[in-house]
Short mmCIF file of C-alpha atoms in Angstrom, two decimals:
data_model
loop_
_atom_site.label_atom_id
_atom_site.label_comp_id
_atom_site.label_asym_id
_atom_site.label_seq_id
_atom_site.Cartn_x
_atom_site.Cartn_y
_atom_site.Cartn_z
CA MET H 124 0.00 0.00 0.00
CA ASP H 125 1.35 3.40 -0.87
CA ALA H 126 -1.14 5.66 0.85
CA SER H 127 0.35 7.95 3.46
CA ARG H 128 -2.97 9.66 4.19
CA PRO H 129 -5.96 7.79 5.67
CA LEU H 130 -8.37 8.95 2.98
CA ASP H 131 -6.02 7.77 0.24
CA ALA H 132 -6.02 4.35 1.86
CA LEU H 133 -9.81 4.45 2.06
CA ASN H 134 -9.93 5.46 -1.58
CA MET H 135 -8.19 2.21 -2.54
CA ALA H 136 -11.25 0.38 -1.15
CA ARG H 137 -13.64 2.28 -3.44
CA GLY H 138 -15.70 -0.14 -5.52
CA LYS H 139 -14.86 -3.01 -3.20
CA ARG H 140 -16.97 -4.68 -0.54
CA VAL H 141 -16.34 -3.18 2.89
CA ILE H 142 -17.58 -3.61 6.44
CA VAL H 143 -18.64 -0.39 8.18
CA GLU H 144 -19.23 -0.40 11.92
CA LEU H 145 -21.28 2.24 13.72
CA LYS H 146 -21.11 3.59 17.26
CA ASN H 147 -24.52 2.02 17.98
CA GLY H 148 -23.19 -1.48 17.35
CA ARG H 149 -24.73 -1.96 13.92
CA THR H 150 -22.67 -3.18 10.98
CA TYR H 151 -23.24 -2.46 7.30
CA VAL H 152 -21.63 -4.54 4.57
CA GLY H 153 -21.70 -3.25 0.99
CA VAL H 154 -19.78 -1.85 -1.95
CA LEU H 155 -18.01 1.38 -1.04
CA ARG H 156 -19.33 3.90 -3.52
CA ALA H 157 -18.48 7.27 -2.00
CA PHE H 158 -17.07 9.01 1.05
CA ASP H 159 -16.02 12.55 1.97
CA ILE H 160 -13.70 14.24 4.47
CA HIS H 161 -16.31 13.87 7.24
CA ILE H 162 -16.32 10.12 6.42
CA ASN H 163 -19.95 10.41 5.35
CA THR H 164 -20.11 7.14 3.42
CA VAL H 165 -22.36 5.62 0.74
CA LEU H 166 -22.62 1.86 0.25
CA GLU H 167 -24.47 -0.02 -2.48
CA ASP H 168 -25.98 -3.51 -2.24
CA ALA H 169 -25.79 -3.06 1.48
CA GLU H 170 -26.78 -5.46 4.23
CA GLU H 171 -27.45 -4.46 7.81
CA HIS H 172 -26.17 -6.77 10.55
CA ILE H 173 -27.07 -6.56 14.23
CA ASP H 174 -25.20 -8.75 16.73
CA GLY H 175 -23.64 -10.65 13.84
CA ALA H 176 -26.96 -11.62 12.25
CA LEU H 177 -28.24 -10.32 8.91
CA LYS H 178 -31.20 -8.07 9.66
CA ARG H 179 -32.08 -6.42 6.38
CA LYS H 180 -31.01 -6.25 2.77
CA LEU H 181 -30.88 -2.65 1.63
CA GLY H 182 -29.96 -1.06 -1.65
CA MET H 183 -28.06 2.18 -1.19
CA VAL H 184 -27.33 3.45 2.29
CA PHE H 185 -25.94 6.82 3.34
CA LEU H 186 -24.07 6.58 6.65
CA ARG H 187 -23.36 9.84 8.49
CA GLY H 188 -19.64 10.05 9.16
CA ASP H 189 -19.71 10.87 12.84
CA THR H 190 -21.56 7.63 13.59
CA ILE H 191 -18.84 5.45 12.01
CA THR H 192 -16.06 3.84 14.03
CA VAL H 193 -14.34 1.42 11.64
CA ILE H 194 -14.25 0.71 7.90
CA SER H 195 -12.44 -2.38 6.61
CA PRO H 196 -12.38 -4.12 3.23
CA GLN H 197 -13.97 -7.54 3.48
CA MET A 45 -25.01 5.13 -9.79
CA ASP A 46 -22.54 7.77 -10.84
CA ALA A 47 -22.12 9.72 -7.65
CA SER A 48 -18.59 9.83 -6.30
CA ARG A 49 -19.52 12.11 -3.41
CA PRO A 50 -21.92 11.02 -0.63
CA LEU A 51 -24.15 14.09 -0.98
CA ASP A 52 -24.50 13.51 -4.73
CA ALA A 53 -25.70 10.00 -3.95
CA LEU A 54 -28.11 11.39 -1.39
CA ASN A 55 -29.31 13.91 -3.93
CA MET A 56 -30.44 11.07 -6.21
CA ALA A 57 -32.91 10.09 -3.48
CA ARG A 58 -34.50 13.55 -3.42
CA GLY A 59 -38.25 13.30 -4.03
CA LYS A 60 -38.23 9.60 -3.21
CA ARG A 61 -39.38 7.82 -0.07
CA VAL A 62 -36.52 7.24 2.35
CA ILE A 63 -35.94 5.73 5.77
CA VAL A 64 -34.03 7.94 8.21
CA GLU A 65 -32.70 6.44 11.43
CA LEU A 66 -31.75 8.52 14.45
CA LYS A 67 -29.22 7.93 17.23
CA ASN A 68 -32.08 7.59 19.73
CA GLY A 69 -33.48 4.55 17.91
CA ARG A 70 -36.39 6.30 16.22
CA THR A 71 -37.04 5.89 12.52
CA TYR A 72 -38.73 8.37 10.18
CA VAL A 73 -40.10 7.33 6.80
CA GLY A 74 -41.06 10.03 4.31
CA VAL A 75 -40.33 11.81 1.02
CA LEU A 76 -36.85 13.35 1.04
CA ARG A 77 -37.47 17.01 0.34
CA ALA A 78 -34.27 18.74 1.43
CA PHE A 79 -30.90 18.23 3.10
CA ASP A 80 -27.75 20.29 3.61
CA ILE A 81 -24.05 19.66 4.28
CA HIS A 82 -24.74 19.06 7.99
CA ILE A 83 -27.26 16.39 6.85
CA ASN A 84 -30.06 18.46 8.37
CA THR A 85 -32.94 16.76 6.56
CA VAL A 86 -36.56 17.58 5.75
CA LEU A 87 -39.12 14.85 5.01
CA GLU A 88 -42.71 15.25 3.86
CA ASP A 89 -45.62 12.88 4.52
CA ALA A 90 -43.51 11.47 7.29
CA GLU A 91 -44.26 8.64 9.67
CA GLU A 92 -42.50 8.07 12.95
CA HIS A 93 -41.68 4.48 13.91
CA ILE A 94 -40.45 3.30 17.31
CA ASP A 95 -39.28 -0.30 17.72
CA GLY A 96 -40.64 -1.10 14.26
CA ALA A 97 -44.19 0.08 15.03
CA LEU A 98 -45.86 3.12 13.49
CA LYS A 99 -46.24 5.68 16.24
CA ARG A 100 -47.41 8.86 14.54
CA LYS A 101 -48.24 10.24 11.14
CA LEU A 102 -46.65 13.62 10.68
CA GLY A 103 -46.62 16.07 7.83
CA MET A 104 -43.30 17.79 7.42
CA VAL A 105 -40.45 16.95 9.78
CA PHE A 106 -37.11 18.69 10.16
CA LEU A 107 -34.44 16.29 11.45
CA ARG A 108 -31.24 17.82 12.85
CA GLY A 109 -28.29 16.31 11.03
CA ASP A 110 -26.16 15.32 13.98
CA THR A 111 -28.91 13.05 15.27
CA ILE A 112 -29.04 11.00 12.05
CA THR A 113 -27.15 7.74 11.60
CA VAL A 114 -28.47 6.23 8.35
CA ILE A 115 -30.56 7.33 5.34
CA SER A 116 -31.68 4.76 2.81
CA PRO A 117 -34.20 4.87 -0.04
CA GLN A 118 -37.11 2.57 0.68
CA MET T 183 -43.51 22.96 -0.62
CA ASP T 184 -40.85 24.69 -2.63
CA ALA T 185 -37.95 24.66 -0.22
CA SER T 186 -34.86 22.83 -1.42
CA ARG T 187 -32.86 23.67 1.69
CA PRO T 188 -33.82 22.43 5.18
CA LEU T 189 -33.74 25.89 6.75
CA ASP T 190 -36.03 27.26 4.05
CA ALA T 191 -38.49 24.52 4.92
CA LEU T 192 -38.15 25.37 8.60
CA ASN T 193 -38.70 29.00 7.77
CA MET T 194 -42.13 28.16 6.36
CA ALA T 195 -43.10 27.03 9.87
CA ARG T 196 -42.19 30.40 11.39
CA GLY T 197 -45.16 31.86 13.28
CA LYS T 198 -46.87 28.48 13.38
CA ARG T 199 -47.21 26.05 16.24
CA VAL T 200 -44.49 23.39 16.18
CA ILE T 201 -43.37 20.40 18.22
CA VAL T 202 -39.68 20.35 19.15
CA GLU T 203 -38.14 17.18 20.55
CA LEU T 204 -34.90 17.14 22.53
CA LYS T 205 -32.25 14.47 22.94
CA ASN T 206 -33.22 14.11 26.63
CA GLY T 207 -36.75 12.99 25.70
CA ARG T 208 -38.51 16.25 26.51
CA THR T 209 -40.89 17.85 24.06
CA TYR T 210 -41.72 21.54 23.70
CA VAL T 211 -44.81 22.77 21.85
CA GLY T 212 -45.08 26.44 20.94
CA VAL T 213 -45.08 29.11 18.23
CA LEU T 214 -41.82 29.06 16.25
CA ARG T 215 -40.47 32.57 16.64
CA ALA T 216 -36.80 32.28 15.66
CA PHE T 217 -34.04 29.87 14.72
CA ASP T 218 -30.50 30.12 13.38
CA ILE T 219 -28.05 27.95 11.44
CA HIS T 220 -27.14 26.03 14.62
CA ILE T 221 -30.90 25.33 14.99
CA ASN T 222 -30.91 27.34 18.21
CA THR T 223 -34.67 27.86 18.43
CA VAL T 224 -37.04 30.23 20.23
CA LEU T 225 -40.66 29.29 20.92
CA GLU T 226 -43.40 31.47 22.38
CA ASP T 227 -46.42 30.33 24.40
CA ALA T 228 -44.51 27.15 24.96
CA GLU T 229 -45.53 24.05 26.86
CA GLU T 230 -43.14 21.42 28.15
CA HIS T 231 -44.21 17.80 27.86
CA ILE T 232 -42.47 14.83 29.48
CA ASP T 233 -43.55 11.30 28.55
CA GLY T 234 -46.53 12.73 26.69
CA ALA T 235 -47.91 14.64 29.70
CA LEU T 236 -48.01 18.44 30.00
CA LYS T 237 -45.53 19.39 32.69
CA ARG T 238 -45.30 23.17 32.57
CA LYS T 239 -46.65 26.14 30.72
CA LEU T 240 -43.85 28.50 29.83
CA GLY T 241 -43.75 31.77 27.99
CA MET T 242 -40.70 32.12 25.80
CA VAL T 243 -38.15 29.31 25.68
CA PHE T 244 -34.72 29.30 24.08
CA LEU T 245 -33.69 25.78 23.02
CA ARG T 246 -30.00 25.21 22.28
CA GLY T 247 -29.70 23.74 18.80
CA ASP T 248 -27.46 20.79 19.55
CA THR T 249 -30.02 19.37 21.96
CA ILE T 250 -32.78 19.24 19.33
CA THR T 251 -33.55 16.11 17.31
CA VAL T 252 -36.82 16.86 15.49
CA ILE T 253 -39.00 19.89 14.68
CA SER T 254 -42.42 19.40 13.12
CA PRO T 255 -45.37 21.71 12.56
CA GLN T 256 -48.31 20.60 14.66
CA MET S 127 -41.65 40.08 20.48
CA ASP S 128 -39.75 41.41 17.54
CA ALA S 129 -36.69 39.22 17.55
CA SER S 130 -36.20 37.14 14.45
CA ARG S 131 -32.91 35.66 15.65
CA PRO S 132 -32.67 33.40 18.73
CA LEU S 133 -29.91 35.45 20.35
CA ASP S 134 -31.93 38.65 19.95
CA ALA S 135 -34.76 36.94 21.80
CA LEU S 136 -32.35 35.82 24.48
CA ASN S 137 -31.02 39.34 24.73
CA MET S 138 -34.48 40.56 25.71
CA ALA S 139 -34.17 38.41 28.84
CA ARG S 140 -30.92 40.08 29.90
CA GLY S 141 -31.22 41.49 33.42
CA LYS S 142 -34.25 39.33 34.11
CA ARG S 143 -34.56 36.18 36.17
CA VAL S 144 -34.25 33.07 34.00
CA ILE S 145 -34.26 29.31 34.42
CA VAL S 146 -31.35 27.48 32.77
CA GLU S 147 -31.48 23.72 32.42
CA LEU S 148 -28.39 21.58 31.86
CA LYS S 149 -27.92 18.24 30.11
CA ASN S 150 -27.07 16.63 33.47
CA GLY S 151 -30.54 17.44 34.86
CA ARG S 152 -29.52 20.36 37.05
CA THR S 153 -31.34 23.66 36.92
CA TYR S 154 -29.95 27.12 37.68
CA VAL S 155 -32.21 30.09 38.41
CA GLY S 156 -30.71 33.57 38.41
CA VAL S 157 -30.44 36.95 36.73
CA LEU S 158 -29.17 36.64 33.16
CA ARG S 159 -26.08 38.81 33.08
CA ALA S 160 -24.23 37.67 29.99
CA PHE S 161 -24.17 35.13 27.16
CA ASP S 162 -22.23 34.65 23.93
CA ILE S 163 -22.70 32.87 20.59
CA HIS S 164 -21.72 29.53 22.15
CA ILE S 165 -24.50 30.17 24.73
CA ASN S 166 -21.86 30.33 27.47
CA THR S 167 -24.02 32.03 30.09
CA VAL S 168 -23.43 33.99 33.29
CA LEU S 169 -26.11 34.26 35.99
CA GLU S 170 -26.03 36.36 39.15
CA ASP S 171 -27.80 35.64 42.45
CA ALA S 172 -28.08 32.10 41.21
CA GLU S 173 -29.65 29.10 42.87
CA GLU S 174 -28.94 25.50 41.96
CA HIS S 175 -31.87 23.10 41.90
CA ILE S 176 -31.63 19.32 41.63
CA ASP S 177 -34.80 17.28 41.11
CA GLY S 178 -36.88 20.39 41.79
CA ALA S 179 -35.32 21.06 45.22
CA LEU S 180 -33.09 24.03 46.03
CA LYS S 181 -29.61 22.66 46.64
CA ARG S 182 -27.35 25.69 46.94
CA LYS S 183 -27.44 29.44 46.79
CA LEU S 184 -24.59 30.71 44.68
CA GLY S 185 -23.51 34.18 43.70
CA MET S 186 -22.26 34.32 40.14
CA VAL S 187 -22.20 31.17 38.02
CA PHE S 188 -20.61 30.63 34.63
CA LEU S 189 -22.41 27.89 32.67
CA ARG S 190 -20.59 26.42 29.67
CA GLY S 191 -22.82 26.70 26.63
CA ASP S 192 -22.65 23.16 25.38
CA THR S 193 -24.07 21.84 28.64
CA ILE S 194 -27.24 23.96 28.37
CA THR S 195 -30.48 22.64 26.90
CA VAL S 196 -33.11 25.29 27.69
CA ILE S 197 -33.22 28.91 28.89
CA SER S 198 -36.55 30.49 29.80
CA PRO S 199 -37.50 33.69 31.61
CA GLN S 200 -39.15 32.92 34.90
CA MET F 59 -20.84 43.55 37.83
CA ASP F 60 -20.17 45.29 34.57
CA ALA F 61 -19.32 42.37 32.33
CA SER F 62 -21.63 41.93 29.36
CA ARG F 63 -19.69 38.98 27.96
CA PRO F 64 -19.36 35.65 29.84
CA LEU F 65 -15.57 35.56 29.60
CA ASP F 66 -15.31 39.07 31.03
CA ALA F 67 -17.35 37.89 34.00
CA LEU F 68 -15.11 34.86 34.34
CA ASN F 69 -12.08 37.11 34.17
CA MET F 70 -13.27 38.92 37.29
CA ALA F 71 -12.84 35.63 39.16
CA ARG F 72 -9.20 35.30 38.13
CA GLY F 73 -6.95 34.95 41.20
CA LYS F 74 -9.94 34.01 43.35
CA ARG F 75 -10.98 30.62 44.66
CA VAL F 76 -13.55 28.97 42.38
CA ILE F 77 -15.50 25.75 42.19
CA VAL F 78 -15.33 23.95 38.82
CA GLU F 79 -17.73 21.10 38.11
CA LEU F 80 -17.11 18.49 35.43
CA LYS F 81 -19.50 16.42 33.34
CA ASN F 82 -18.29 13.27 35.13
CA GLY F 83 -19.53 14.56 38.50
CA ARG F 84 -16.16 15.56 39.90
CA THR F 85 -15.58 18.96 41.43
CA TYR F 86 -12.32 20.89 41.62
CA VAL F 87 -11.82 23.79 44.01
CA GLY F 88 -8.81 26.07 43.56
CA VAL F 89 -7.48 29.48 42.58
CA LEU F 90 -8.46 30.39 39.02
CA ARG F 91 -5.16 31.05 37.31
CA ALA F 92 -5.99 30.86 33.61
CA PHE F 93 -8.71 30.07 31.08
CA ASP F 94 -9.16 30.45 27.32
CA ILE F 95 -12.04 30.71 24.84
CA HIS F 96 -12.54 26.92 24.93
CA ILE F 97 -12.87 27.28 28.75
CA ASN F 98 -9.72 25.19 29.17
CA THR F 99 -9.00 26.17 32.76
CA VAL F 100 -6.01 26.07 35.11
CA LEU F 101 -6.42 26.04 38.88
CA GLU F 102 -3.70 26.28 41.53
CA ASP F 103 -3.79 24.84 45.06
CA ALA F 104 -6.56 22.63 43.80
CA GLU F 105 -8.58 20.01 45.63
CA GLU F 106 -10.56 17.25 43.99
CA HIS F 107 -13.95 16.41 45.46
CA ILE F 108 -16.07 13.38 44.57
CA ASP F 109 -19.62 13.13 45.91
CA GLY F 110 -18.94 16.10 48.17
CA ALA F 111 -15.92 14.51 49.89
CA LEU F 112 -12.33 15.73 49.52
CA LYS F 113 -10.47 13.07 47.55
CA ARG F 114 -7.06 14.55 46.78
CA LYS F 115 -5.05 17.69 47.26
CA LEU F 116 -3.39 18.64 44.01
CA GLY F 117 -1.13 21.50 43.06
CA MET F 118 -1.85 22.79 39.59
CA VAL F 119 -4.59 21.18 37.50
CA PHE F 120 -5.39 21.71 33.84
CA LEU F 121 -9.07 21.05 33.12
CA ARG F 122 -10.07 20.54 29.47
CA GLY F 123 -12.84 22.99 28.64
CA ASP F 124 -15.32 20.62 27.07
CA THR F 125 -15.52 18.58 30.27
CA ILE F 126 -16.58 21.60 32.37
CA THR F 127 -20.22 22.39 33.14
CA VAL F 128 -20.13 25.14 35.78
CA ILE F 129 -17.60 27.56 37.26
CA SER F 130 -18.53 29.65 40.29
CA PRO F 131 -16.50 31.76 42.72
CA GLN F 132 -16.54 30.24 46.17
CA MET I 267 12.57 11.41 21.39
CA ASP I 268 12.79 14.82 19.82
CA ALA I 269 9.18 15.49 18.91
CA SER I 270 7.70 18.54 20.55
CA ARG I 271 4.33 18.15 18.78
CA PRO I 272 2.06 15.12 19.36
CA LEU I 273 1.71 14.32 15.67
CA ASP I 274 5.48 14.34 15.22
CA ALA I 275 5.71 11.79 18.00
CA LEU I 276 2.98 9.74 16.35
CA ASN I 277 4.84 9.98 13.07
CA MET I 278 7.82 8.21 14.62
CA ALA I 279 5.55 5.18 15.09
CA ARG I 280 4.66 5.05 11.38
CA GLY I 281 5.50 1.63 9.94
CA LYS I 282 5.64 0.11 13.40
CA ARG I 283 3.13 -2.10 15.19
CA VAL I 284 0.83 -0.05 17.41
CA ILE I 285 -2.11 -0.61 19.72
CA VAL I 286 -5.12 1.61 19.09
CA GLU I 287 -7.90 1.79 21.66
CA LEU I 288 -11.41 3.01 20.86
CA LYS I 289 -14.04 4.69 23.02
CA ASN I 290 -16.23 1.57 22.70
CA GLY I 291 -13.62 -0.60 24.44
CA ARG I 292 -12.31 -2.33 21.33
CA THR I 293 -8.61 -2.53 20.62
CA TYR I 294 -6.92 -2.79 17.23
CA VAL I 295 -3.31 -3.94 16.85
CA GLY I 296 -1.56 -3.42 13.51
CA VAL I 297 1.08 -1.59 11.53
CA LEU I 298 0.51 2.17 11.58
CA ARG I 299 0.27 3.09 7.93
CA ALA I 300 -1.37 6.53 7.94
CA PHE I 301 -2.99 9.16 10.13
CA ASP I 302 -4.17 12.75 9.70
CA ILE I 303 -4.82 15.79 11.91
CA HIS I 304 -8.20 14.38 12.96
CA ILE I 305 -6.30 11.22 14.05
CA ASN I 306 -8.20 9.24 11.40
CA THR I 307 -5.87 6.24 11.36
CA VAL I 308 -5.14 3.37 8.98
CA LEU I 309 -3.61 0.11 10.20
CA GLU I 310 -2.42 -2.86 8.12
CA ASP I 311 -2.31 -6.52 9.19
CA ALA I 312 -4.71 -5.53 11.89
CA GLU I 313 -6.25 -7.65 14.62
CA GLU I 314 -9.35 -6.75 16.57
CA HIS I 315 -9.36 -7.52 20.28
CA ILE I 316 -12.39 -7.34 22.57
CA ASP I 317 -11.91 -7.72 26.34
CA GLY I 318 -8.32 -8.76 25.74
CA ALA I 319 -9.20 -11.66 23.43
CA LEU I 320 -8.42 -11.79 19.70
CA LYS I 321 -11.73 -11.56 17.88
CA ARG I 322 -10.84 -11.16 14.21
CA LYS I 323 -7.88 -10.91 11.90
CA LEU I 324 -8.40 -8.08 9.46
CA GLY I 325 -6.28 -6.71 6.66
CA MET I 326 -6.49 -2.95 6.43
CA VAL I 327 -8.69 -1.01 8.84
CA PHE I 328 -9.66 2.64 8.74
CA LEU I 329 -10.40 3.96 12.24
CA ARG I 330 -12.29 7.27 12.48
CA GLY I 331 -10.27 9.65 14.62
CA ASP I 332 -12.96 10.77 17.01
CA THR I 333 -13.50 7.20 18.20
CA ILE I 334 -9.85 6.77 19.24
CA THR I 335 -8.65 7.33 22.80
CA VAL I 336 -5.07 6.01 22.89
CA ILE I 337 -2.36 4.97 20.41
CA SER I 338 0.81 3.33 21.68
CA PRO I 339 3.65 1.49 19.94
CA GLN I 340 3.66 -2.14 20.95
CA MET O 203 3.28 30.82 38.23
CA ASP O 204 3.21 33.45 35.58
CA ALA O 205 1.08 31.81 32.93
CA SER O 206 -2.10 33.66 32.08
CA ARG O 207 -3.11 31.19 29.37
CA PRO O 208 -3.91 27.52 30.13
CA LEU O 209 -1.51 26.15 27.52
CA ASP O 210 1.34 28.26 28.93
CA ALA O 211 0.66 26.70 32.31
CA LEU O 212 0.61 23.26 30.73
CA ASN O 213 3.87 24.06 28.99
CA MET O 214 5.54 24.54 32.35
CA ALA O 215 4.82 20.86 33.04
CA ARG O 216 6.63 19.72 29.88
CA GLY O 217 9.37 17.22 30.73
CA LYS O 218 7.82 16.56 34.13
CA ARG O 219 5.80 13.60 35.32
CA VAL O 220 2.06 14.24 34.99
CA ILE O 221 -1.20 12.44 35.65
CA VAL O 222 -3.66 12.45 32.73
CA GLU O 223 -7.24 11.35 33.32
CA LEU O 224 -9.56 10.24 30.52
CA LYS O 225 -13.33 10.39 30.16
CA ASN O 226 -13.45 6.57 30.33
CA GLY O 227 -12.00 6.55 33.85
CA ARG O 228 -8.50 5.46 32.90
CA THR O 229 -5.45 7.32 34.18
CA TYR O 230 -2.05 7.60 32.51
CA VAL O 231 1.05 8.67 34.41
CA GLY O 232 4.17 9.62 32.46
CA VAL O 233 6.55 12.34 31.36
CA LEU O 234 4.76 15.06 29.41
CA ARG O 235 6.57 15.16 26.10
CA ALA O 236 4.18 17.02 23.79
CA PHE O 237 0.72 18.52 23.49
CA ASP O 238 -1.13 20.71 20.98
CA ILE O 239 -4.08 23.11 20.97
CA HIS O 240 -6.53 20.19 20.85
CA ILE O 241 -4.77 18.86 23.99
CA ASN O 242 -3.64 15.82 22.01
CA THR O 243 -0.93 14.70 24.41
CA VAL O 244 2.15 12.46 24.26
CA LEU O 245 3.60 10.86 27.39
CA GLU O 246 6.81 8.84 27.71
CA ASP O 247 7.57 6.09 30.24
CA ALA O 248 3.85 5.90 30.74
CA GLU O 249 1.85 3.67 33.06
CA GLU O 250 -1.84 2.92 32.67
CA HIS O 251 -3.93 2.79 35.83
CA ILE O 252 -7.51 1.53 36.07
CA ASP O 253 -9.43 2.02 39.33
CA GLY O 254 -6.23 3.14 41.03
CA ALA O 255 -4.29 -0.03 40.18
CA LEU O 256 -1.35 -0.20 37.77
CA LYS O 257 -2.50 -2.14 34.75
CA ARG O 258 0.29 -1.83 32.20
CA LYS O 259 3.66 -0.24 31.72
CA LEU O 260 3.84 1.41 28.32
CA GLY O 261 6.55 3.31 26.58
CA MET O 262 5.18 6.21 24.58
CA VAL O 263 1.44 6.87 24.50
CA PHE O 264 -0.51 9.26 22.31
CA LEU O 265 -3.73 10.41 24.02
CA ARG O 266 -6.38 12.03 21.82
CA GLY O 267 -7.24 15.41 23.29
CA ASP O 268 -11.01 15.12 23.34
CA THR O 269 -10.82 12.08 25.62
CA ILE O 270 -8.85 13.95 28.31
CA THR O 271 -10.50 15.58 31.31
CA VAL O 272 -7.64 16.57 33.64
CA ILE O 273 -3.86 16.92 33.49
CA SER O 274 -1.91 17.57 36.68
CA PRO O 275 1.81 17.44 37.52
CA GLN O 276 2.51 14.64 39.95
#
């Protein structure tokens, strides 16, 4: 990896399937479509997981940045 | 979808029915009328849901951005 | 409604009776007199409700914006 | 009232006795001496109330704005 | 008092013994030596009180502004 | 160490294995690849620990700065 | 002490052993090496204490400013 800034590293995950974890314990898995400097994030083909179990299949989700704790490529 | 910025993606949901989830666990379903860079959001023909059950039918609701966790088109 | 920005939509409720909900669960009902970009809000002829019951009649109340979750015209 | 901005409305309460409620449930009653755009607020001849009961008489109190939820003239 | 701005009022307490209360319930009593616009505050000859009881005598303490709720001269 | 600014000190840990602790009690151990002024942080070869036990091996993780409490080289 | 600004006072503790308390109840004791205007703080030869008991000896620790409540020289 050759990304010395966190958002460059995040940019390398664009178009790939990522796991996004929120402060409220929920997890969203989907294709990373967009993010901005606030880490507002848009996933496509997203699934919502609560306590490890699939709760809902969603299409596009917009996740407000300040509610996100961790983003990792699957 | 051709929106590389989160707010562009959100803009594509304008005029459509969306689900907005708040940090306090409440959910609002309504037509996405307006939002700004703070994610302050206005819905029309909105319904308030608590624990999955319809609680109230509302007309217009203004949701303060910092209380929002997730927005997804229905 | 012809308001593409959330604060324009809120402005259309000025002078009307609105319900304002706070993060601490309290609700204030009153005439929307003023608000600013932080959503600091002033109501007149306000009533405070806790758990759905009228607790106090108040005259003017100033509500600090960051404590507000939802504003809706009654 | 002729104050279209929340801080103008608050300014009309300057020199009057107000009730200030904090996020931690405490209430301060005193003469509104000063406030700023962060809603940092100074009361004089202040009393601290907890759960509706007078706890302490204080002289001047400085209340940090981000801890305030509601200010209303008594 | 002739201080129309909260920080001017606070400035009049400089060099005097004040009580500083934090969001976590702790109280510090000491001589107000310094503060800034964030309400970062420095006390000298400070004592830490928890639940009303003296816990520790400290020399100088730096209190981060956003953890402070109330400052009042003793 | 000759780093008078916190981010300079953090920079000396770049490329080394660090422990990152979050406000929600989770710990991530990995190679510090990138960070920015918000302390948004990217680790590689990361492991997630909960209550001291290894929970998951992850590749790259992006940790939002405002959720981080402590970073220390292992 | 001749420091009228909080960060000047904090600067006088640079190179000395300080106690840093976090919002989550943890305490770090170490030599104050660096801090910035956000109160991001770096300690060397640091020890982590939980509930008054030494938990871990650490070398360098970076503490994110917004998690800090109190800093005091030992």
